[in-house]
Amino acid sequence: MPRPRSRGPAPPPERPHADEGLQPERTTMAWGRTLLSFVVVSAVFLRWLPQHGPFVLVLFGLAVLTAGSIYLTQRPRYARSARGIVREESAPETGAVLATALAVLVLGALGVWVVLVLV
């Protein structure tokens, strides 16, 4: 016979910081959307393969590599952000933002080149 559940509200989960605006969580969600965008772009590049040839695999690889690097740096980035809030010395992730912007620029330029030149 199953035990009846308690009627009271569940205790709130412990947070590693006291930011009521949940800034690290919002930032993590934004990086997750960026990661998802790179996964979708890599799928689009695979659809281009029959029409534009094997060079598209380079674009696919770059998109997957960028998505993978975002995925692998998510947890440490969140931890640094949460610790920065607690210590009141949070710094922006300039390197990650610049690397992602560079990846978008390179993939966009190569994508345009594939469509216009390798037709």
PDB file of C-alpha atoms in Angstrom:
ATOM      1  CA  MET A   1       0.000   0.000   0.000  1.00  0.00           C
ATOM      2  CA  PRO A   2       1.583   3.349  -1.056  1.00  0.00           C
ATOM      3  CA  ARG A   3       2.288   5.941   1.593  1.00  0.00           C
ATOM      4  CA  PRO A   4       0.263   9.160   1.391  1.00  0.00           C
ATOM      5  CA  ARG A   5       2.199  12.210   0.275  1.00  0.00           C
ATOM      6  CA  SER A   6       2.682  15.132   2.601  1.00  0.00           C
ATOM      7  CA  ARG A   7       0.349  18.053   2.011  1.00  0.00           C
ATOM      8  CA  GLY A   8       2.801  20.897   2.550  1.00  0.00           C
ATOM      9  CA  PRO A   9       4.761  22.657  -0.184  1.00  0.00           C
ATOM     10  CA  ALA A  10       8.101  21.229  -1.178  1.00  0.00           C
ATOM     11  CA  PRO A  11      11.101  22.999   0.312  1.00  0.00           C
ATOM     12  CA  PRO A  12      12.686  25.465  -2.115  1.00  0.00           C
ATOM     13  CA  PRO A  13      15.814  24.203  -3.882  1.00  0.00           C
ATOM     14  CA  GLU A  14      19.079  25.596  -2.627  1.00  0.00           C
ATOM     15  CA  ARG A  15      20.605  28.216  -4.906  1.00  0.00           C
ATOM     16  CA  PRO A  16      24.326  28.877  -5.138  1.00  0.00           C
ATOM     17  CA  HIS A  17      23.625  32.624  -5.138  1.00  0.00           C
ATOM     18  CA  ALA A  18      21.089  35.118  -3.828  1.00  0.00           C
ATOM     19  CA  ASP A  19      20.287  36.853  -7.117  1.00  0.00           C
ATOM     20  CA  GLU A  20      16.510  37.182  -7.185  1.00  0.00           C
ATOM     21  CA  GLY A  21      16.633  38.006 -10.899  1.00  0.00           C
ATOM     22  CA  LEU A  22      18.342  34.675 -11.580  1.00  0.00           C
ATOM     23  CA  GLN A  23      20.872  36.248 -13.900  1.00  0.00           C
ATOM     24  CA  PRO A  24      23.094  33.142 -14.226  1.00  0.00           C
ATOM     25  CA  GLU A  25      20.069  31.036 -15.144  1.00  0.00           C
ATOM     26  CA  ARG A  26      18.969  33.507 -17.819  1.00  0.00           C
ATOM     27  CA  THR A  27      22.486  33.594 -19.230  1.00  0.00           C
ATOM     28  CA  THR A  28      22.650  29.803 -19.276  1.00  0.00           C
ATOM     29  CA  MET A  29      19.334  29.665 -21.120  1.00  0.00           C
ATOM     30  CA  ALA A  30      20.635  32.174 -23.689  1.00  0.00           C
ATOM     31  CA  TRP A  31      23.745  30.047 -24.278  1.00  0.00           C
ATOM     32  CA  GLY A  32      21.448  27.016 -24.605  1.00  0.00           C
ATOM     33  CA  ARG A  33      19.464  28.780 -27.328  1.00  0.00           C
ATOM     34  CA  THR A  34      22.714  29.652 -29.088  1.00  0.00           C
ATOM     35  CA  LEU A  35      23.789  26.010 -28.876  1.00  0.00           C
ATOM     36  CA  LEU A  36      20.444  24.924 -30.334  1.00  0.00           C
ATOM     37  CA  SER A  37      20.869  27.425 -33.169  1.00  0.00           C
ATOM     38  CA  PHE A  38      24.227  25.918 -34.105  1.00  0.00           C
ATOM     39  CA  VAL A  39      22.726  22.411 -34.058  1.00  0.00           C
ATOM     40  CA  VAL A  40      19.926  23.556 -36.398  1.00  0.00           C
ATOM     41  CA  VAL A  41      22.441  25.263 -38.687  1.00  0.00           C
ATOM     42  CA  SER A  42      24.519  22.084 -38.818  1.00  0.00           C
ATOM     43  CA  ALA A  43      21.380  20.158 -39.873  1.00  0.00           C
ATOM     44  CA  VAL A  44      20.748  22.716 -42.615  1.00  0.00           C
ATOM     45  CA  PHE A  45      24.318  22.249 -43.822  1.00  0.00           C
ATOM     46  CA  LEU A  46      23.728  18.499 -44.059  1.00  0.00           C
ATOM     47  CA  ARG A  47      20.694  19.188 -46.246  1.00  0.00           C
ATOM     48  CA  TRP A  48      22.974  21.171 -48.557  1.00  0.00           C
ATOM     49  CA  LEU A  49      25.303  18.190 -49.083  1.00  0.00           C
ATOM     50  CA  PRO A  50      23.637  16.680 -52.199  1.00  0.00           C
ATOM     51  CA  GLN A  51      23.321  20.055 -53.888  1.00  0.00           C
ATOM     52  CA  HIS A  52      26.627  21.742 -52.986  1.00  0.00           C
ATOM     53  CA  GLY A  53      29.054  18.860 -52.532  1.00  0.00           C
ATOM     54  CA  PRO A  54      31.444  17.601 -49.876  1.00  0.00           C
ATOM     55  CA  PHE A  55      32.800  21.030 -48.847  1.00  0.00           C
ATOM     56  CA  VAL A  56      29.569  21.432 -46.900  1.00  0.00           C
ATOM     57  CA  LEU A  57      30.962  18.837 -44.473  1.00  0.00           C
ATOM     58  CA  VAL A  58      33.506  21.451 -43.402  1.00  0.00           C
ATOM     59  CA  LEU A  59      30.668  23.826 -42.560  1.00  0.00           C
ATOM     60  CA  PHE A  60      28.852  21.028 -40.739  1.00  0.00           C
ATOM     61  CA  GLY A  61      31.994  20.215 -38.756  1.00  0.00           C
ATOM     62  CA  LEU A  62      32.566  23.850 -37.774  1.00  0.00           C
ATOM     63  CA  ALA A  63      28.959  24.232 -36.625  1.00  0.00           C
ATOM     64  CA  VAL A  64      29.080  21.006 -34.600  1.00  0.00           C
ATOM     65  CA  LEU A  65      32.461  21.965 -33.129  1.00  0.00           C
ATOM     66  CA  THR A  66      31.087  25.344 -32.040  1.00  0.00           C
ATOM     67  CA  ALA A  67      27.961  23.735 -30.553  1.00  0.00           C
ATOM     68  CA  GLY A  68      30.110  21.189 -28.735  1.00  0.00           C
ATOM     69  CA  SER A  69      32.374  23.851 -27.283  1.00  0.00           C
ATOM     70  CA  ILE A  70      29.351  25.792 -26.017  1.00  0.00           C
ATOM     71  CA  TYR A  71      27.981  22.610 -24.455  1.00  0.00           C
ATOM     72  CA  LEU A  72      31.270  21.723 -22.767  1.00  0.00           C
ATOM     73  CA  THR A  73      31.748  25.206 -21.305  1.00  0.00           C
ATOM     74  CA  GLN A  74      28.165  25.656 -20.031  1.00  0.00           C
ATOM     75  CA  ARG A  75      28.620  24.236 -16.527  1.00  0.00           C
ATOM     76  CA  PRO A  76      31.921  26.002 -15.738  1.00  0.00           C
ATOM     77  CA  ARG A  77      30.515  29.257 -17.133  1.00  0.00           C
ATOM     78  CA  TYR A  78      27.443  28.998 -14.879  1.00  0.00           C
ATOM     79  CA  ALA A  79      29.605  28.186 -11.846  1.00  0.00           C
ATOM     80  CA  ARG A  80      31.849  31.215 -12.490  1.00  0.00           C
ATOM     81  CA  SER A  81      28.822  33.444 -12.876  1.00  0.00           C
ATOM     82  CA  ALA A  82      27.190  32.192  -9.670  1.00  0.00           C
ATOM     83  CA  ARG A  83      30.461  32.571  -7.727  1.00  0.00           C
ATOM     84  CA  GLY A  84      30.900  36.057  -9.174  1.00  0.00           C
ATOM     85  CA  ILE A  85      27.491  37.096  -7.866  1.00  0.00           C
ATOM     86  CA  VAL A  86      28.263  35.732  -4.417  1.00  0.00           C
ATOM     87  CA  ARG A  87      31.631  37.521  -4.342  1.00  0.00           C
ATOM     88  CA  GLU A  88      30.190  40.618  -6.061  1.00  0.00           C
ATOM     89  CA  GLU A  89      32.921  40.579  -8.692  1.00  0.00           C
ATOM     90  CA  SER A  90      31.335  39.031 -11.765  1.00  0.00           C
ATOM     91  CA  ALA A  91      33.075  39.539 -15.096  1.00  0.00           C
ATOM     92  CA  PRO A  92      31.589  39.151 -18.580  1.00  0.00           C
ATOM     93  CA  GLU A  93      32.512  36.148 -20.702  1.00  0.00           C
ATOM     94  CA  THR A  94      34.121  38.266 -23.409  1.00  0.00           C
ATOM     95  CA  GLY A  95      36.207  35.459 -24.867  1.00  0.00           C
ATOM     96  CA  ALA A  96      33.248  33.117 -25.296  1.00  0.00           C
ATOM     97  CA  VAL A  97      31.136  35.842 -26.874  1.00  0.00           C
ATOM     98  CA  LEU A  98      33.901  36.846 -29.294  1.00  0.00           C
ATOM     99  CA  ALA A  99      34.608  33.222 -30.237  1.00  0.00           C
ATOM    100  CA  THR A 100      30.913  32.609 -30.903  1.00  0.00           C
ATOM    101  CA  ALA A 101      30.636  35.809 -32.949  1.00  0.00           C
ATOM    102  CA  LEU A 102      33.695  34.767 -34.964  1.00  0.00           C
ATOM    103  CA  ALA A 103      32.171  31.321 -35.570  1.00  0.00           C
ATOM    104  CA  VAL A 104      28.932  32.932 -36.791  1.00  0.00           C
ATOM    105  CA  LEU A 105      30.879  35.265 -39.081  1.00  0.00           C
ATOM    106  CA  VAL A 106      33.017  32.469 -40.552  1.00  0.00           C
ATOM    107  CA  LEU A 107      30.082  30.084 -41.008  1.00  0.00           C
ATOM    108  CA  GLY A 108      27.982  32.830 -42.595  1.00  0.00           C
ATOM    109  CA  ALA A 109      30.736  33.881 -44.993  1.00  0.00           C
ATOM    110  CA  LEU A 110      31.538  30.286 -45.963  1.00  0.00           C
ATOM    111  CA  GLY A 111      27.829  29.525 -46.360  1.00  0.00           C
ATOM    112  CA  VAL A 112      27.378  32.451 -48.730  1.00  0.00           C
ATOM    113  CA  TRP A 113      30.496  31.388 -50.628  1.00  0.00           C
ATOM    114  CA  VAL A 114      29.201  27.813 -50.977  1.00  0.00           C
ATOM    115  CA  VAL A 115      25.834  28.988 -52.265  1.00  0.00           C
ATOM    116  CA  LEU A 116      27.207  31.591 -54.704  1.00  0.00           C
ATOM    117  CA  VAL A 117      30.400  29.891 -55.935  1.00  0.00           C
ATOM    118  CA  LEU A 118      29.897  26.140 -55.585  1.00  0.00           C
ATOM    119  CA  VAL A 119      26.547  25.989 -57.417  1.00  0.00           C
TER     120      VAL A 119
END
